[in-house]
Amino acid sequence: LGEEQPDWELAAGPLQHAVARHPGAFLDKSRFSMDWYYPVLGGAVRGDLGHSFSQNLDVLPLILQRLPATLQLAVAGLFVELAIGLPLGVLAAVRRDSIFDRGSTILSIVLVSAPSFWVGLLLIHYLGFLPHTQFGIDLFPIGGYKALDLRYLILPAVTVGFAGAAYYTRLTRVTMLDELHRAVAPPRPQPPRLSAPRQPRALRPPRSPRPGY
């Protein structure tokens, strides 16, 4: 109080514009919460996802604008998961109970337990910030995006793929061990087939006498 608030003055204009164009959005809806839920849901079904007050644009074009980058990140993250998880799982299964098996188990636990936001900050700091400040090398950019530029894609893909790599490591190990056990284990002996016991001669039914006797 008593001090200038320039941020408030800047926000007053967009707020006044929003109140003037969308007065119904600022009415009290605490008693009838579904009055605003159903119009929003109906608009989403029709393809109208609403209007962004911060960007002053419709939401659907904003989503479509960022969809290519999202698809690239999803595919790259899956590639990282398979590139790390499959070799580690195969190696752990082939060398069972060895240092490689125990190491892959420990690494899987670490990858699953590490939060993605923490892993991302570490990668940005050690592979993006420190090389730039200490050696003047722009190894990986800290922010931004350029289409089809792997330097902007590697760190996010590694961050996304770490947790999935741990899952594929354990899954591949279990599957490989099962297949190796089937290939090496000797065939199970089949139980002897029980045949019907022969009936003693004395218990056989008598033959019908021939005519003439």
Short mmCIF file of C-alpha atoms in Angstrom, two decimals:
data_model
loop_
_atom_site.label_atom_id
_atom_site.label_comp_id
_atom_site.label_asym_id
_atom_site.label_seq_id
_atom_site.Cartn_x
_atom_site.Cartn_y
_atom_site.Cartn_z
CA LEU A 1 0.00 0.00 0.00
CA GLY A 2 1.19 3.48 -0.78
CA GLU A 3 3.63 2.25 -3.44
CA GLU A 4 3.33 2.16 -7.19
CA GLN A 5 2.41 -1.22 -8.64
CA PRO A 6 3.28 -1.17 -12.36
CA ASP A 7 2.35 -4.84 -12.79
CA TRP A 8 -1.14 -4.11 -11.50
CA GLU A 9 -1.49 -1.23 -13.92
CA LEU A 10 -0.46 -3.47 -16.82
CA ALA A 11 -2.89 -6.18 -15.75
CA ALA A 12 -5.77 -3.72 -15.40
CA GLY A 13 -6.14 -3.31 -19.15
CA PRO A 14 -6.46 -7.04 -20.04
CA LEU A 15 -8.73 -7.56 -17.02
CA GLN A 16 -11.03 -4.73 -18.07
CA HIS A 17 -11.10 -6.13 -21.60
CA ALA A 18 -11.95 -9.63 -20.32
CA VAL A 19 -14.72 -8.35 -18.07
CA ALA A 20 -16.22 -6.35 -20.93
CA ARG A 21 -16.16 -9.20 -23.46
CA HIS A 22 -16.90 -12.11 -21.12
CA PRO A 23 -18.98 -10.82 -18.22
CA GLY A 24 -20.51 -14.21 -17.57
CA ALA A 25 -17.12 -15.69 -16.70
CA PHE A 26 -16.90 -13.46 -13.61
CA LEU A 27 -20.34 -14.12 -12.18
CA ASP A 28 -20.83 -16.11 -9.01
CA LYS A 29 -21.23 -19.76 -9.93
CA SER A 30 -20.64 -21.34 -6.55
CA ARG A 31 -24.27 -22.47 -6.31
CA PHE A 32 -24.57 -23.74 -9.89
CA SER A 33 -21.16 -25.13 -10.80
CA MET A 34 -22.53 -27.19 -13.70
CA ASP A 35 -23.73 -24.02 -15.42
CA TRP A 36 -20.20 -23.40 -16.63
CA TYR A 37 -19.04 -27.03 -16.81
CA TYR A 38 -21.47 -28.19 -19.48
CA PRO A 39 -20.80 -25.29 -21.89
CA VAL A 40 -17.06 -25.91 -21.59
CA LEU A 41 -17.53 -29.65 -22.16
CA GLY A 42 -19.85 -29.05 -25.10
CA GLY A 43 -17.36 -26.64 -26.65
CA ALA A 44 -14.57 -29.21 -26.32
CA VAL A 45 -16.74 -31.79 -28.11
CA ARG A 46 -17.37 -29.33 -30.95
CA GLY A 47 -13.66 -28.45 -31.18
CA ASP A 48 -13.96 -25.12 -29.40
CA LEU A 49 -11.49 -25.28 -26.50
CA GLY A 50 -12.02 -21.69 -25.45
CA HIS A 51 -9.95 -18.53 -25.47
CA SER A 52 -6.61 -17.94 -23.78
CA PHE A 53 -6.60 -14.68 -21.82
CA SER A 54 -2.80 -14.67 -21.43
CA GLN A 55 -2.10 -15.16 -25.16
CA ASN A 56 -5.28 -13.43 -26.38
CA LEU A 57 -5.75 -16.28 -28.87
CA ASP A 58 -7.96 -19.31 -29.23
CA VAL A 59 -6.70 -22.41 -27.46
CA LEU A 60 -7.01 -24.88 -30.35
CA PRO A 61 -4.59 -23.06 -32.70
CA LEU A 62 -2.09 -22.81 -29.84
CA ILE A 63 -2.27 -26.58 -29.30
CA LEU A 64 -1.92 -27.32 -33.00
CA GLN A 65 1.02 -24.94 -33.21
CA ARG A 66 2.94 -26.93 -30.58
CA LEU A 67 1.79 -30.37 -31.70
CA PRO A 68 4.80 -31.10 -33.99
CA ALA A 69 7.26 -30.41 -31.18
CA THR A 70 5.23 -32.61 -28.83
CA LEU A 71 5.23 -35.50 -31.32
CA GLN A 72 8.98 -35.15 -31.86
CA LEU A 73 9.59 -35.28 -28.13
CA ALA A 74 7.34 -38.33 -27.71
CA VAL A 75 9.11 -40.28 -30.47
CA ALA A 76 12.57 -39.25 -29.24
CA GLY A 77 11.69 -40.19 -25.66
CA LEU A 78 10.52 -43.64 -26.79
CA PHE A 79 13.76 -44.09 -28.73
CA VAL A 80 15.79 -43.26 -25.62
CA GLU A 81 13.74 -45.73 -23.55
CA LEU A 82 14.39 -48.57 -25.99
CA ALA A 83 18.02 -47.66 -26.64
CA ILE A 84 18.83 -47.82 -22.92
CA GLY A 85 16.35 -50.43 -21.67
CA LEU A 86 16.75 -53.22 -24.23
CA PRO A 87 20.58 -53.60 -24.12
CA LEU A 88 20.65 -53.40 -20.32
CA GLY A 89 17.86 -55.96 -20.01
CA VAL A 90 19.53 -58.41 -22.40
CA LEU A 91 22.91 -58.02 -20.69
CA ALA A 92 21.38 -58.52 -17.25
CA ALA A 93 19.60 -61.67 -18.39
CA VAL A 94 22.59 -63.21 -20.18
CA ARG A 95 24.87 -62.53 -17.21
CA ARG A 96 22.46 -63.33 -14.46
CA ASP A 97 23.59 -62.76 -10.85
CA SER A 98 26.71 -60.96 -12.07
CA ILE A 99 27.88 -57.41 -11.49
CA PHE A 100 26.07 -56.35 -14.67
CA ASP A 101 22.80 -57.78 -13.40
CA ARG A 102 23.10 -56.05 -10.04
CA GLY A 103 24.23 -52.83 -11.68
CA SER A 104 21.23 -52.78 -14.03
CA THR A 105 18.92 -53.39 -11.07
CA ILE A 106 20.42 -50.48 -9.13
CA LEU A 107 20.32 -48.25 -12.22
CA SER A 108 16.66 -49.13 -12.81
CA ILE A 109 15.76 -48.21 -9.25
CA VAL A 110 17.61 -44.89 -9.56
CA LEU A 111 15.97 -44.03 -12.90
CA VAL A 112 12.48 -44.80 -11.62
CA SER A 113 12.99 -42.94 -8.34
CA ALA A 114 14.56 -39.78 -9.83
CA PRO A 115 11.94 -37.07 -10.51
CA SER A 116 11.88 -35.88 -14.11
CA PHE A 117 12.07 -32.19 -13.20
CA TRP A 118 15.19 -32.84 -11.08
CA VAL A 119 16.86 -34.87 -13.84
CA GLY A 120 16.06 -32.11 -16.32
CA LEU A 121 17.60 -29.43 -14.10
CA LEU A 122 20.77 -31.50 -13.66
CA LEU A 123 21.12 -32.06 -17.39
CA ILE A 124 20.58 -28.37 -18.14
CA HIS A 125 23.12 -27.34 -15.49
CA TYR A 126 25.93 -29.79 -16.33
CA LEU A 127 25.45 -30.13 -20.08
CA GLY A 128 24.04 -26.73 -20.99
CA PHE A 129 24.98 -24.07 -18.45
CA LEU A 130 28.45 -25.13 -17.27
CA PRO A 131 29.95 -25.76 -20.75
CA HIS A 132 28.73 -22.31 -21.82
CA THR A 133 30.03 -20.43 -18.78
CA GLN A 134 33.26 -22.36 -18.14
CA PHE A 135 34.45 -23.21 -21.65
CA GLY A 136 32.35 -21.00 -23.91
CA ILE A 137 30.87 -24.04 -25.67
CA ASP A 138 27.19 -24.08 -26.56
CA LEU A 139 26.88 -27.85 -26.33
CA PHE A 140 23.13 -27.91 -25.69
CA PRO A 141 20.86 -24.82 -25.62
CA ILE A 142 19.23 -24.08 -22.29
CA GLY A 143 15.90 -23.07 -23.80
CA GLY A 144 14.09 -22.47 -27.04
CA TYR A 145 13.10 -24.73 -29.88
CA LYS A 146 14.07 -25.18 -33.51
CA ALA A 147 12.43 -27.69 -35.78
CA LEU A 148 14.55 -30.73 -36.67
CA ASP A 149 17.50 -29.50 -34.57
CA LEU A 150 18.75 -32.36 -32.41
CA ARG A 151 20.58 -30.04 -30.01
CA TYR A 152 17.22 -28.78 -28.75
CA LEU A 153 15.76 -32.30 -28.59
CA ILE A 154 18.40 -34.45 -26.87
CA LEU A 155 18.15 -33.19 -23.29
CA PRO A 156 14.31 -33.24 -23.14
CA ALA A 157 14.25 -36.69 -24.75
CA VAL A 158 16.75 -38.09 -22.25
CA THR A 159 14.78 -36.58 -19.38
CA VAL A 160 11.53 -38.14 -20.61
CA GLY A 161 13.10 -41.49 -21.50
CA PHE A 162 14.92 -42.26 -18.24
CA ALA A 163 11.87 -43.56 -16.36
CA GLY A 164 10.69 -45.66 -19.30
CA ALA A 165 14.19 -47.09 -19.76
CA ALA A 166 14.04 -48.58 -16.27
CA TYR A 167 10.71 -50.23 -17.08
CA TYR A 168 11.98 -51.75 -20.34
CA THR A 169 15.15 -52.96 -18.60
CA ARG A 170 13.22 -55.04 -16.06
CA LEU A 171 10.71 -56.24 -18.64
CA THR A 172 13.42 -57.34 -21.08
CA ARG A 173 15.35 -59.12 -18.32
CA VAL A 174 12.34 -61.12 -17.15
CA THR A 175 11.36 -62.07 -20.71
CA MET A 176 14.91 -63.11 -21.63
CA LEU A 177 15.31 -65.24 -18.50
CA ASP A 178 12.05 -67.01 -19.26
CA GLU A 179 13.12 -67.78 -22.83
CA LEU A 180 16.60 -68.92 -21.77
CA HIS A 181 15.09 -71.22 -19.15
CA ARG A 182 12.85 -72.80 -21.76
CA ALA A 183 15.75 -73.29 -24.17
CA VAL A 184 18.13 -74.84 -21.63
CA ALA A 185 15.77 -76.84 -19.43
CA PRO A 186 15.47 -80.56 -20.40
CA PRO A 187 12.12 -81.74 -21.66
CA ARG A 188 9.79 -82.94 -19.00
CA PRO A 189 9.36 -86.71 -18.92
CA GLN A 190 5.98 -87.78 -20.11
CA PRO A 191 4.00 -90.01 -17.74
CA PRO A 192 3.49 -93.56 -19.01
CA ARG A 193 0.30 -94.05 -20.88
CA LEU A 194 -2.05 -96.29 -18.96
CA SER A 195 -3.57 -98.95 -21.19
CA ALA A 196 -6.70 -100.86 -20.34
CA PRO A 197 -5.85 -104.09 -18.47
CA ARG A 198 -6.31 -107.25 -20.38
CA GLN A 199 -9.25 -109.29 -19.22
CA PRO A 200 -8.32 -112.75 -17.94
CA ARG A 201 -9.36 -115.65 -20.12
CA ALA A 202 -11.53 -117.11 -17.45
CA LEU A 203 -13.52 -113.90 -17.22
CA ARG A 204 -14.11 -113.49 -20.88
CA PRO A 205 -17.71 -113.89 -21.99
CA PRO A 206 -18.37 -117.36 -23.38
CA ARG A 207 -18.68 -117.75 -27.09
CA SER A 208 -22.00 -118.77 -28.49
CA PRO A 209 -21.98 -122.48 -29.36
CA ARG A 210 -21.80 -123.40 -32.97
CA PRO A 211 -24.91 -124.92 -34.50
CA GLY A 212 -24.76 -128.71 -34.53
CA TYR A 213 -23.34 -129.21 -31.07
#
